[in-house]
């Protein structure tokens, strides 16, 4: 029984991109985005697959899940008619993908990295699919969608700590887990200093008016400008697939025997669900294989 879950994984990742109307970057392009020496890259097993994994999770992290959101509106925007359409879509569980930045569709997720999102966890939405100069800034978590403010499409607003101040003023419990200190008195970074640090891929804390100091709420980004969360999820999925393949190869005869009632020539393939969680199917019978591993 031959299996190749790594090839299956590659195919499933490419399918995820095409199903979402996104381009599939060539391995050579992803390789170019890696600034490490070729000698180092060539030593990495499944190098191209790992690059594709990182690209997919970087892209996926920029999307807003389609669900009925519990919408909360800051005191800056209560009653503002500009937000009514987006608020309605979020409340009713409609897809807002068309309002997101075009950067989500770029093959070069390093050049077009959304570091406002990766550092502070804040999305920016346009008011029309045709793009708008004004942007709506929103923080999403498992508990809801928090509508923060409307700001123009200025580079200064990607590092505008007023966004954090507004969240702190309106929903003080929202960022509780990210509090580093509650009585900080450091000199506040200027806009230029914060921009310089972010351009160097450095992460910074944010101190609001009452002295509360917050760590990066979005989880941060790596030196390569990839979201830290994307790196972690990529590594976890690769590890799970590696373990699944090993588990099958170490117990081929038992698996073959267990499948005799559906096929004499079992063919196992790895699939990914909509959340990119791996599972195994026997392709001849389209049967789900419940394979456990430690």
PDB file of C-alpha atoms in Angstrom:
ATOM      1  CA  UNK A   1       0.000   0.000   0.000  1.00  0.00           C
ATOM      2  CA  UNK A   2       1.725   3.132  -1.236  1.00  0.00           C
ATOM      3  CA  UNK A   3       1.040   6.467   0.399  1.00  0.00           C
ATOM      4  CA  UNK A   4       2.519   9.923   0.051  1.00  0.00           C
ATOM      5  CA  UNK A   5       0.778  12.254   2.445  1.00  0.00           C
ATOM      6  CA  UNK A   6       3.276  15.052   1.779  1.00  0.00           C
ATOM      7  CA  UNK A   7       2.318  15.174  -1.898  1.00  0.00           C
ATOM      8  CA  UNK A   8      -1.331  15.009  -0.847  1.00  0.00           C
ATOM      9  CA  UNK A   9      -0.733  17.907   1.530  1.00  0.00           C
ATOM     10  CA  UNK A  10       0.821  19.983  -1.229  1.00  0.00           C
ATOM     11  CA  UNK A  11      -2.159  19.267  -3.489  1.00  0.00           C
ATOM     12  CA  UNK A  12      -4.643  20.153  -0.747  1.00  0.00           C
ATOM     13  CA  UNK A  13      -2.886  23.452  -0.041  1.00  0.00           C
ATOM     14  CA  UNK A  14      -2.972  24.370  -3.714  1.00  0.00           C
ATOM     15  CA  UNK A  15      -6.662  23.408  -3.800  1.00  0.00           C
ATOM     16  CA  UNK A  16      -7.359  25.679  -0.826  1.00  0.00           C
ATOM     17  CA  UNK A  17      -5.849  28.617  -2.699  1.00  0.00           C
ATOM     18  CA  UNK A  18      -7.651  27.963  -5.984  1.00  0.00           C
ATOM     19  CA  UNK A  19     -10.972  27.300  -4.231  1.00  0.00           C
ATOM     20  CA  UNK A  20     -10.653  30.752  -2.663  1.00  0.00           C
ATOM     21  CA  UNK A  21      -9.828  32.404  -5.970  1.00  0.00           C
ATOM     22  CA  UNK A  22      -6.187  32.938  -5.031  1.00  0.00           C
ATOM     23  CA  UNK A  23      -3.069  32.304  -7.123  1.00  0.00           C
ATOM     24  CA  UNK A  24      -0.742  29.432  -6.346  1.00  0.00           C
ATOM     25  CA  UNK A  25       2.802  30.813  -6.047  1.00  0.00           C
ATOM     26  CA  UNK A  26       5.554  28.902  -7.799  1.00  0.00           C
ATOM     27  CA  UNK A  27       8.093  27.207  -5.499  1.00  0.00           C
ATOM     28  CA  UNK A  28      10.837  29.297  -7.113  1.00  0.00           C
ATOM     29  CA  UNK A  29       9.010  32.491  -6.156  1.00  0.00           C
ATOM     30  CA  UNK A  30       8.616  31.443  -2.538  1.00  0.00           C
ATOM     31  CA  UNK A  31      12.275  30.451  -2.492  1.00  0.00           C
ATOM     32  CA  UNK A  32      13.241  33.958  -3.605  1.00  0.00           C
ATOM     33  CA  UNK A  33      11.414  35.458  -0.624  1.00  0.00           C
ATOM     34  CA  UNK A  34      13.659  33.501   1.736  1.00  0.00           C
ATOM     35  CA  UNK A  35      16.787  35.570   2.370  1.00  0.00           C
ATOM     36  CA  UNK A  36      18.779  32.675   3.807  1.00  0.00           C
ATOM     37  CA  UNK A  37      21.693  31.291   1.749  1.00  0.00           C
ATOM     38  CA  UNK A  38      20.805  28.587  -0.780  1.00  0.00           C
ATOM     39  CA  UNK A  39      23.105  26.211   1.083  1.00  0.00           C
ATOM     40  CA  UNK A  40      20.873  26.504   4.154  1.00  0.00           C
ATOM     41  CA  UNK A  41      17.667  26.150   2.153  1.00  0.00           C
ATOM     42  CA  UNK A  42      18.901  23.004   0.408  1.00  0.00           C
ATOM     43  CA  UNK A  43      19.452  21.264   3.734  1.00  0.00           C
ATOM     44  CA  UNK A  44      15.783  21.590   4.720  1.00  0.00           C
ATOM     45  CA  UNK A  45      13.718  18.466   4.045  1.00  0.00           C
ATOM     46  CA  UNK A  46      10.458  19.257   2.199  1.00  0.00           C
ATOM     47  CA  UNK A  47      11.617  22.846   1.830  1.00  0.00           C
ATOM     48  CA  UNK A  48       9.132  23.830  -0.900  1.00  0.00           C
ATOM     49  CA  UNK A  49       6.210  22.252   0.930  1.00  0.00           C
ATOM     50  CA  UNK A  50       7.075  24.121   4.114  1.00  0.00           C
ATOM     51  CA  UNK A  51       7.214  27.385   2.152  1.00  0.00           C
ATOM     52  CA  UNK A  52       3.777  26.702   0.695  1.00  0.00           C
ATOM     53  CA  UNK A  53       2.417  25.887   4.146  1.00  0.00           C
ATOM     54  CA  UNK A  54       3.691  29.192   5.484  1.00  0.00           C
ATOM     55  CA  UNK A  55       2.212  31.074   2.532  1.00  0.00           C
ATOM     56  CA  UNK A  56      -1.213  29.463   2.943  1.00  0.00           C
ATOM     57  CA  UNK A  57      -1.422  30.138   6.675  1.00  0.00           C
ATOM     58  CA  UNK A  58      -0.232  33.721   6.133  1.00  0.00           C
ATOM     59  CA  UNK A  59      -3.041  34.226   3.624  1.00  0.00           C
ATOM     60  CA  UNK A  60      -5.660  32.394   5.675  1.00  0.00           C
ATOM     61  CA  UNK A  61      -4.921  34.555   8.705  1.00  0.00           C
ATOM     62  CA  UNK A  62      -5.937  37.657   6.754  1.00  0.00           C
ATOM     63  CA  UNK A  63      -9.476  36.422   6.132  1.00  0.00           C
ATOM     64  CA  UNK A  64     -12.455  37.129   8.362  1.00  0.00           C
ATOM     65  CA  UNK A  65     -14.371  33.910   9.120  1.00  0.00           C
ATOM     66  CA  UNK A  66     -17.904  33.856   7.761  1.00  0.00           C
ATOM     67  CA  UNK A  67     -20.184  33.648  10.792  1.00  0.00           C
ATOM     68  CA  UNK A  68     -22.772  35.688  12.648  1.00  0.00           C
ATOM     69  CA  UNK A  69     -20.677  38.103  14.662  1.00  0.00           C
ATOM     70  CA  UNK A  70     -21.647  39.732  17.923  1.00  0.00           C
ATOM     71  CA  UNK A  71     -20.812  43.296  16.869  1.00  0.00           C
ATOM     72  CA  UNK A  72     -19.602  45.932  19.343  1.00  0.00           C
ATOM     73  CA  UNK A  73     -19.233  49.575  18.274  1.00  0.00           C
ATOM     74  CA  UNK A  74     -16.868  52.075  19.925  1.00  0.00           C
ATOM     75  CA  UNK A  75     -18.130  55.397  21.235  1.00  0.00           C
ATOM     76  CA  UNK A  76     -16.429  57.062  18.270  1.00  0.00           C
ATOM     77  CA  UNK A  77     -18.735  55.410  15.753  1.00  0.00           C
ATOM     78  CA  UNK A  78     -22.082  54.819  17.460  1.00  0.00           C
ATOM     79  CA  UNK A  79     -24.796  56.017  15.091  1.00  0.00           C
ATOM     80  CA  UNK A  80     -22.397  56.585  12.191  1.00  0.00           C
ATOM     81  CA  UNK A  81     -24.262  55.615   8.977  1.00  0.00           C
ATOM     82  CA  UNK A  82     -20.996  54.823   7.164  1.00  0.00           C
ATOM     83  CA  UNK A  83     -20.598  51.565   9.064  1.00  0.00           C
ATOM     84  CA  UNK A  84     -24.181  50.296   8.661  1.00  0.00           C
ATOM     85  CA  UNK A  85     -23.544  48.036   5.654  1.00  0.00           C
ATOM     86  CA  UNK A  86     -20.493  46.298   7.119  1.00  0.00           C
ATOM     87  CA  UNK A  87     -22.137  45.985  10.541  1.00  0.00           C
ATOM     88  CA  UNK A  88     -25.183  44.405   8.869  1.00  0.00           C
ATOM     89  CA  UNK A  89     -23.034  41.921   6.958  1.00  0.00           C
ATOM     90  CA  UNK A  90     -21.092  40.919  10.068  1.00  0.00           C
ATOM     91  CA  UNK A  91     -24.252  40.593  12.150  1.00  0.00           C
ATOM     92  CA  UNK A  92     -26.012  38.480   9.531  1.00  0.00           C
ATOM     93  CA  UNK A  93     -23.047  36.205   8.846  1.00  0.00           C
ATOM     94  CA  UNK A  94     -22.333  37.457   5.329  1.00  0.00           C
ATOM     95  CA  UNK A  95     -18.929  37.219   3.675  1.00  0.00           C
ATOM     96  CA  UNK A  96     -16.870  40.432   3.895  1.00  0.00           C
ATOM     97  CA  UNK A  97     -13.878  39.130   1.951  1.00  0.00           C
ATOM     98  CA  UNK A  98     -14.452  41.668  -0.817  1.00  0.00           C
ATOM     99  CA  UNK A  99     -13.900  44.501   1.648  1.00  0.00           C
ATOM    100  CA  UNK A 100     -10.477  43.268   2.757  1.00  0.00           C
ATOM    101  CA  UNK A 101      -7.133  44.504   1.500  1.00  0.00           C
ATOM    102  CA  UNK A 102      -5.996  43.256  -1.906  1.00  0.00           C
ATOM    103  CA  UNK A 103      -2.804  42.170  -0.178  1.00  0.00           C
ATOM    104  CA  UNK A 104      -4.492  38.925   0.802  1.00  0.00           C
ATOM    105  CA  UNK A 105      -4.361  37.826  -2.846  1.00  0.00           C
ATOM    106  CA  UNK A 106      -0.701  38.624  -3.438  1.00  0.00           C
ATOM    107  CA  UNK A 107       1.705  35.801  -4.146  1.00  0.00           C
ATOM    108  CA  UNK A 108       4.401  37.693  -2.245  1.00  0.00           C
ATOM    109  CA  UNK A 109       3.101  37.662   1.324  1.00  0.00           C
ATOM    110  CA  UNK A 110       6.464  38.978   2.528  1.00  0.00           C
ATOM    111  CA  UNK A 111       6.355  42.188   0.497  1.00  0.00           C
ATOM    112  CA  UNK A 112       2.638  42.730   1.159  1.00  0.00           C
ATOM    113  CA  UNK A 113       2.624  41.609   4.788  1.00  0.00           C
ATOM    114  CA  UNK A 114      -0.137  43.109   6.936  1.00  0.00           C
ATOM    115  CA  UNK A 115       1.863  43.914  10.044  1.00  0.00           C
ATOM    116  CA  UNK A 116      -0.955  45.929  11.598  1.00  0.00           C
ATOM    117  CA  UNK A 117      -2.798  42.616  11.713  1.00  0.00           C
ATOM    118  CA  UNK A 118       0.120  40.437  12.766  1.00  0.00           C
ATOM    119  CA  UNK A 119       1.314  42.815  15.504  1.00  0.00           C
ATOM    120  CA  UNK A 120      -1.946  44.243  16.852  1.00  0.00           C
ATOM    121  CA  UNK A 121      -4.535  41.814  15.489  1.00  0.00           C
ATOM    122  CA  UNK A 122      -6.500  44.612  13.818  1.00  0.00           C
ATOM    123  CA  UNK A 123      -8.119  44.190  10.396  1.00  0.00           C
ATOM    124  CA  UNK A 124      -8.815  47.098   8.076  1.00  0.00           C
ATOM    125  CA  UNK A 125     -11.820  46.939   5.762  1.00  0.00           C
ATOM    126  CA  UNK A 126     -12.731  49.107   2.810  1.00  0.00           C
ATOM    127  CA  UNK A 127     -16.296  50.396   2.575  1.00  0.00           C
ATOM    128  CA  UNK A 128     -16.672  49.212  -1.032  1.00  0.00           C
ATOM    129  CA  UNK A 129     -15.226  46.308  -2.966  1.00  0.00           C
ATOM    130  CA  UNK A 130     -13.852  48.873  -5.424  1.00  0.00           C
ATOM    131  CA  UNK A 131     -11.628  50.191  -2.579  1.00  0.00           C
ATOM    132  CA  UNK A 132     -12.048  53.421  -0.583  1.00  0.00           C
ATOM    133  CA  UNK A 133      -9.718  56.041   0.885  1.00  0.00           C
ATOM    134  CA  UNK A 134     -11.341  55.674   4.279  1.00  0.00           C
ATOM    135  CA  UNK A 135     -10.911  52.412   6.157  1.00  0.00           C
ATOM    136  CA  UNK A 136     -12.803  50.744   8.963  1.00  0.00           C
ATOM    137  CA  UNK A 137     -10.567  49.239  11.640  1.00  0.00           C
ATOM    138  CA  UNK A 138     -11.943  46.143  13.377  1.00  0.00           C
ATOM    139  CA  UNK A 139     -10.634  43.695  15.965  1.00  0.00           C
ATOM    140  CA  UNK A 140     -12.045  40.160  15.815  1.00  0.00           C
ATOM    141  CA  UNK A 141     -11.846  37.510  18.481  1.00  0.00           C
ATOM    142  CA  UNK A 142     -13.876  34.455  19.380  1.00  0.00           C
ATOM    143  CA  UNK A 143     -16.301  36.660  21.266  1.00  0.00           C
ATOM    144  CA  UNK A 144     -17.160  39.128  18.568  1.00  0.00           C
ATOM    145  CA  UNK A 145     -16.267  41.926  16.181  1.00  0.00           C
ATOM    146  CA  UNK A 146     -15.142  45.207  17.738  1.00  0.00           C
ATOM    147  CA  UNK A 147     -15.608  48.216  15.458  1.00  0.00           C
ATOM    148  CA  UNK A 148     -12.864  50.651  16.481  1.00  0.00           C
ATOM    149  CA  UNK A 149     -12.631  53.675  14.207  1.00  0.00           C
ATOM    150  CA  UNK A 150     -12.646  55.095  10.690  1.00  0.00           C
ATOM    151  CA  UNK A 151      -9.283  56.441   9.493  1.00  0.00           C
ATOM    152  CA  UNK A 152      -7.848  57.341   6.117  1.00  0.00           C
ATOM    153  CA  UNK A 153      -5.508  55.160   4.073  1.00  0.00           C
ATOM    154  CA  UNK A 154      -2.376  56.715   5.552  1.00  0.00           C
ATOM    155  CA  UNK A 155       0.783  54.817   6.420  1.00  0.00           C
ATOM    156  CA  UNK A 156       0.767  56.592   9.770  1.00  0.00           C
ATOM    157  CA  UNK A 157      -2.450  54.814  10.685  1.00  0.00           C
ATOM    158  CA  UNK A 158      -0.822  51.373  10.432  1.00  0.00           C
ATOM    159  CA  UNK A 159       1.075  52.356  13.595  1.00  0.00           C
ATOM    160  CA  UNK A 160      -1.565  54.628  15.136  1.00  0.00           C
ATOM    161  CA  UNK A 161      -1.707  53.734  18.831  1.00  0.00           C
ATOM    162  CA  UNK A 162      -5.022  55.611  19.116  1.00  0.00           C
ATOM    163  CA  UNK A 163      -6.550  52.360  17.842  1.00  0.00           C
ATOM    164  CA  UNK A 164      -5.299  50.556  20.946  1.00  0.00           C
ATOM    165  CA  UNK A 165      -6.360  53.457  23.158  1.00  0.00           C
ATOM    166  CA  UNK A 166      -9.898  53.271  21.750  1.00  0.00           C
ATOM    167  CA  UNK A 167     -10.122  49.542  22.427  1.00  0.00           C
ATOM    168  CA  UNK A 168      -8.791  50.094  25.938  1.00  0.00           C
ATOM    169  CA  UNK A 169     -11.321  52.869  26.617  1.00  0.00           C
ATOM    170  CA  UNK A 170     -14.321  50.957  25.265  1.00  0.00           C
ATOM    171  CA  UNK A 171     -13.592  47.330  26.125  1.00  0.00           C
ATOM    172  CA  UNK A 172     -10.960  47.233  28.896  1.00  0.00           C
ATOM    173  CA  UNK A 173     -11.390  43.474  29.383  1.00  0.00           C
ATOM    174  CA  UNK A 174     -10.720  42.640  25.736  1.00  0.00           C
ATOM    175  CA  UNK A 175      -6.918  42.877  25.935  1.00  0.00           C
ATOM    176  CA  UNK A 176      -6.555  41.772  29.545  1.00  0.00           C
ATOM    177  CA  UNK A 177      -4.448  38.757  28.619  1.00  0.00           C
ATOM    178  CA  UNK A 178      -1.955  40.986  26.801  1.00  0.00           C
ATOM    179  CA  UNK A 179      -1.208  43.335  29.718  1.00  0.00           C
ATOM    180  CA  UNK A 180       2.508  43.469  30.459  1.00  0.00           C
ATOM    181  CA  UNK A 181       2.300  46.138  33.156  1.00  0.00           C
ATOM    182  CA  UNK A 182      -0.536  48.196  34.573  1.00  0.00           C
ATOM    183  CA  UNK A 183       1.549  51.139  35.771  1.00  0.00           C
ATOM    184  CA  UNK A 184       4.162  51.789  33.078  1.00  0.00           C
ATOM    185  CA  UNK A 185       5.749  55.218  32.825  1.00  0.00           C
ATOM    186  CA  UNK A 186       8.221  54.840  29.928  1.00  0.00           C
ATOM    187  CA  UNK A 187       8.750  57.558  27.374  1.00  0.00           C
ATOM    188  CA  UNK A 188       6.270  56.935  24.576  1.00  0.00           C
ATOM    189  CA  UNK A 189       7.630  56.108  21.139  1.00  0.00           C
ATOM    190  CA  UNK A 190       7.098  58.695  18.439  1.00  0.00           C
ATOM    191  CA  UNK A 191       5.380  57.761  15.186  1.00  0.00           C
ATOM    192  CA  UNK A 192       8.727  57.802  13.372  1.00  0.00           C
ATOM    193  CA  UNK A 193      10.396  55.624  16.012  1.00  0.00           C
ATOM    194  CA  UNK A 194       7.579  53.088  15.920  1.00  0.00           C
ATOM    195  CA  UNK A 195       7.612  53.035  12.124  1.00  0.00           C
ATOM    196  CA  UNK A 196      11.381  52.508  12.079  1.00  0.00           C
ATOM    197  CA  UNK A 197      11.132  49.620  14.497  1.00  0.00           C
ATOM    198  CA  UNK A 198       8.322  47.953  12.567  1.00  0.00           C
ATOM    199  CA  UNK A 199      10.230  48.396   9.307  1.00  0.00           C
ATOM    200  CA  UNK A 200      13.044  46.483  11.011  1.00  0.00           C
ATOM    201  CA  UNK A 201      10.496  43.785  11.915  1.00  0.00           C
ATOM    202  CA  UNK A 202      10.837  44.627  15.594  1.00  0.00           C
ATOM    203  CA  UNK A 203       7.845  44.280  17.917  1.00  0.00           C
ATOM    204  CA  UNK A 204       6.922  46.959  20.421  1.00  0.00           C
ATOM    205  CA  UNK A 205       4.617  47.318  23.393  1.00  0.00           C
ATOM    206  CA  UNK A 206       1.911  49.990  23.517  1.00  0.00           C
ATOM    207  CA  UNK A 207       1.339  52.166  26.588  1.00  0.00           C
ATOM    208  CA  UNK A 208      -2.084  53.819  26.855  1.00  0.00           C
ATOM    209  CA  UNK A 209      -3.002  56.910  28.826  1.00  0.00           C
ATOM    210  CA  UNK A 210      -3.560  55.257  32.225  1.00  0.00           C
ATOM    211  CA  UNK A 211      -0.177  53.505  32.138  1.00  0.00           C
ATOM    212  CA  UNK A 212      -1.400  50.102  30.980  1.00  0.00           C
ATOM    213  CA  UNK A 213       1.268  48.516  28.760  1.00  0.00           C
ATOM    214  CA  UNK A 214       0.205  45.931  26.203  1.00  0.00           C
ATOM    215  CA  UNK A 215       2.186  43.225  24.450  1.00  0.00           C
ATOM    216  CA  UNK A 216       1.467  42.628  20.734  1.00  0.00           C
ATOM    217  CA  UNK A 217      -2.163  41.476  20.603  1.00  0.00           C
ATOM    218  CA  UNK A 218      -1.839  39.860  17.182  1.00  0.00           C
ATOM    219  CA  UNK A 219       0.903  37.488  18.260  1.00  0.00           C
ATOM    220  CA  UNK A 220       3.618  39.318  16.361  1.00  0.00           C
ATOM    221  CA  UNK A 221       5.639  38.537  13.270  1.00  0.00           C
ATOM    222  CA  UNK A 222       9.007  36.963  12.568  1.00  0.00           C
ATOM    223  CA  UNK A 223      12.116  38.535  11.097  1.00  0.00           C
ATOM    224  CA  UNK A 224      10.929  37.251   7.717  1.00  0.00           C
ATOM    225  CA  UNK A 225       7.714  39.331   8.198  1.00  0.00           C
ATOM    226  CA  UNK A 226       5.504  36.249   8.392  1.00  0.00           C
ATOM    227  CA  UNK A 227       2.897  36.222  11.177  1.00  0.00           C
ATOM    228  CA  UNK A 228       4.120  34.231  14.153  1.00  0.00           C
ATOM    229  CA  UNK A 229       0.775  32.430  14.247  1.00  0.00           C
ATOM    230  CA  UNK A 230       1.235  31.298  10.641  1.00  0.00           C
ATOM    231  CA  UNK A 231       4.672  29.880  11.455  1.00  0.00           C
ATOM    232  CA  UNK A 232       3.304  27.943  14.439  1.00  0.00           C
ATOM    233  CA  UNK A 233       0.313  26.564  12.519  1.00  0.00           C
ATOM    234  CA  UNK A 234       2.526  25.577   9.592  1.00  0.00           C
ATOM    235  CA  UNK A 235       4.885  23.660  11.852  1.00  0.00           C
ATOM    236  CA  UNK A 236       1.995  21.971  13.651  1.00  0.00           C
ATOM    237  CA  UNK A 237       0.288  20.810  10.455  1.00  0.00           C
ATOM    238  CA  UNK A 238       3.542  19.512   8.968  1.00  0.00           C
ATOM    239  CA  UNK A 239       4.230  17.612  12.193  1.00  0.00           C
ATOM    240  CA  UNK A 240       0.728  16.099  12.230  1.00  0.00           C
ATOM    241  CA  UNK A 241       1.029  14.943   8.625  1.00  0.00           C
ATOM    242  CA  UNK A 242       4.454  13.466   9.309  1.00  0.00           C
ATOM    243  CA  UNK A 243       3.040  11.556  12.286  1.00  0.00           C
ATOM    244  CA  UNK A 244       0.054  10.314  10.280  1.00  0.00           C
ATOM    245  CA  UNK A 245       2.303   9.012   7.513  1.00  0.00           C
ATOM    246  CA  UNK A 246       4.572   7.267  10.010  1.00  0.00           C
ATOM    247  CA  UNK A 247       1.599   5.711  11.782  1.00  0.00           C
ATOM    248  CA  UNK A 248       0.281   4.252   8.526  1.00  0.00           C
ATOM    249  CA  UNK A 249       3.657   2.967   7.336  1.00  0.00           C
ATOM    250  CA  UNK A 250       4.264   1.316  10.700  1.00  0.00           C
ATOM    251  CA  UNK A 251       0.947  -0.558  10.624  1.00  0.00           C
ATOM    252  CA  UNK A 252       0.279  -1.252   6.938  1.00  0.00           C
ATOM    253  CA  UNK A 253      -0.894  -4.851   7.296  1.00  0.00           C
ATOM    254  CA  UNK A 254      -3.330  -4.135  10.121  1.00  0.00           C
ATOM    255  CA  UNK A 255      -4.830  -1.247   8.146  1.00  0.00           C
ATOM    256  CA  UNK A 256      -5.068  -3.344   4.992  1.00  0.00           C
ATOM    257  CA  UNK A 257      -6.811  -6.133   6.917  1.00  0.00           C
ATOM    258  CA  UNK A 258      -9.246  -3.696   8.510  1.00  0.00           C
ATOM    259  CA  UNK A 259     -10.229  -2.398   5.076  1.00  0.00           C
ATOM    260  CA  UNK A 260     -10.822  -5.752   3.370  1.00  0.00           C
ATOM    261  CA  UNK A 261     -14.574  -5.350   3.771  1.00  0.00           C
ATOM    262  CA  UNK A 262     -14.510  -2.274   1.501  1.00  0.00           C
ATOM    263  CA  UNK A 263     -11.619  -2.918  -0.905  1.00  0.00           C
ATOM    264  CA  UNK A 264      -8.829  -5.414  -1.607  1.00  0.00           C
ATOM    265  CA  UNK A 265      -6.488  -2.677  -2.786  1.00  0.00           C
ATOM    266  CA  UNK A 266      -6.783   0.197  -0.323  1.00  0.00           C
ATOM    267  CA  UNK A 267      -5.564   3.606  -1.354  1.00  0.00           C
ATOM    268  CA  UNK A 268      -5.136   6.117   1.446  1.00  0.00           C
ATOM    269  CA  UNK A 269      -5.013   9.836   0.817  1.00  0.00           C
ATOM    270  CA  UNK A 270      -4.615  12.797   3.101  1.00  0.00           C
ATOM    271  CA  UNK A 271      -7.235  15.556   2.912  1.00  0.00           C
ATOM    272  CA  UNK A 272      -7.702  18.896   4.665  1.00  0.00           C
ATOM    273  CA  UNK A 273     -11.017  20.191   5.931  1.00  0.00           C
ATOM    274  CA  UNK A 274     -12.106  23.849   5.611  1.00  0.00           C
ATOM    275  CA  UNK A 275     -10.062  24.713   8.691  1.00  0.00           C
ATOM    276  CA  UNK A 276      -6.983  22.990   7.227  1.00  0.00           C
ATOM    277  CA  UNK A 277      -7.203  20.135   9.704  1.00  0.00           C
ATOM    278  CA  UNK A 278      -5.880  16.839   8.258  1.00  0.00           C
ATOM    279  CA  UNK A 279      -7.835  13.612   7.892  1.00  0.00           C
ATOM    280  CA  UNK A 280      -7.391  10.378   5.904  1.00  0.00           C
ATOM    281  CA  UNK A 281      -9.757   8.744   3.443  1.00  0.00           C
ATOM    282  CA  UNK A 282      -9.699   5.422   1.625  1.00  0.00           C
ATOM    283  CA  UNK A 283     -10.222   6.741  -1.878  1.00  0.00           C
ATOM    284  CA  UNK A 284     -11.784   3.667  -3.550  1.00  0.00           C
ATOM    285  CA  UNK A 285     -14.677   3.600  -1.096  1.00  0.00           C
ATOM    286  CA  UNK A 286     -14.461   7.221   0.047  1.00  0.00           C
ATOM    287  CA  UNK A 287     -14.303   5.952   3.619  1.00  0.00           C
ATOM    288  CA  UNK A 288     -12.999   8.075   6.464  1.00  0.00           C
ATOM    289  CA  UNK A 289     -10.075   6.462   8.294  1.00  0.00           C
ATOM    290  CA  UNK A 290      -9.978   7.151  12.020  1.00  0.00           C
ATOM    291  CA  UNK A 291      -6.261   6.897  12.686  1.00  0.00           C
ATOM    292  CA  UNK A 292      -4.925   7.748  16.117  1.00  0.00           C
ATOM    293  CA  UNK A 293      -1.342   8.632  16.981  1.00  0.00           C
ATOM    294  CA  UNK A 294       0.508  10.019  19.961  1.00  0.00           C
TER     295      UNK A 294
END
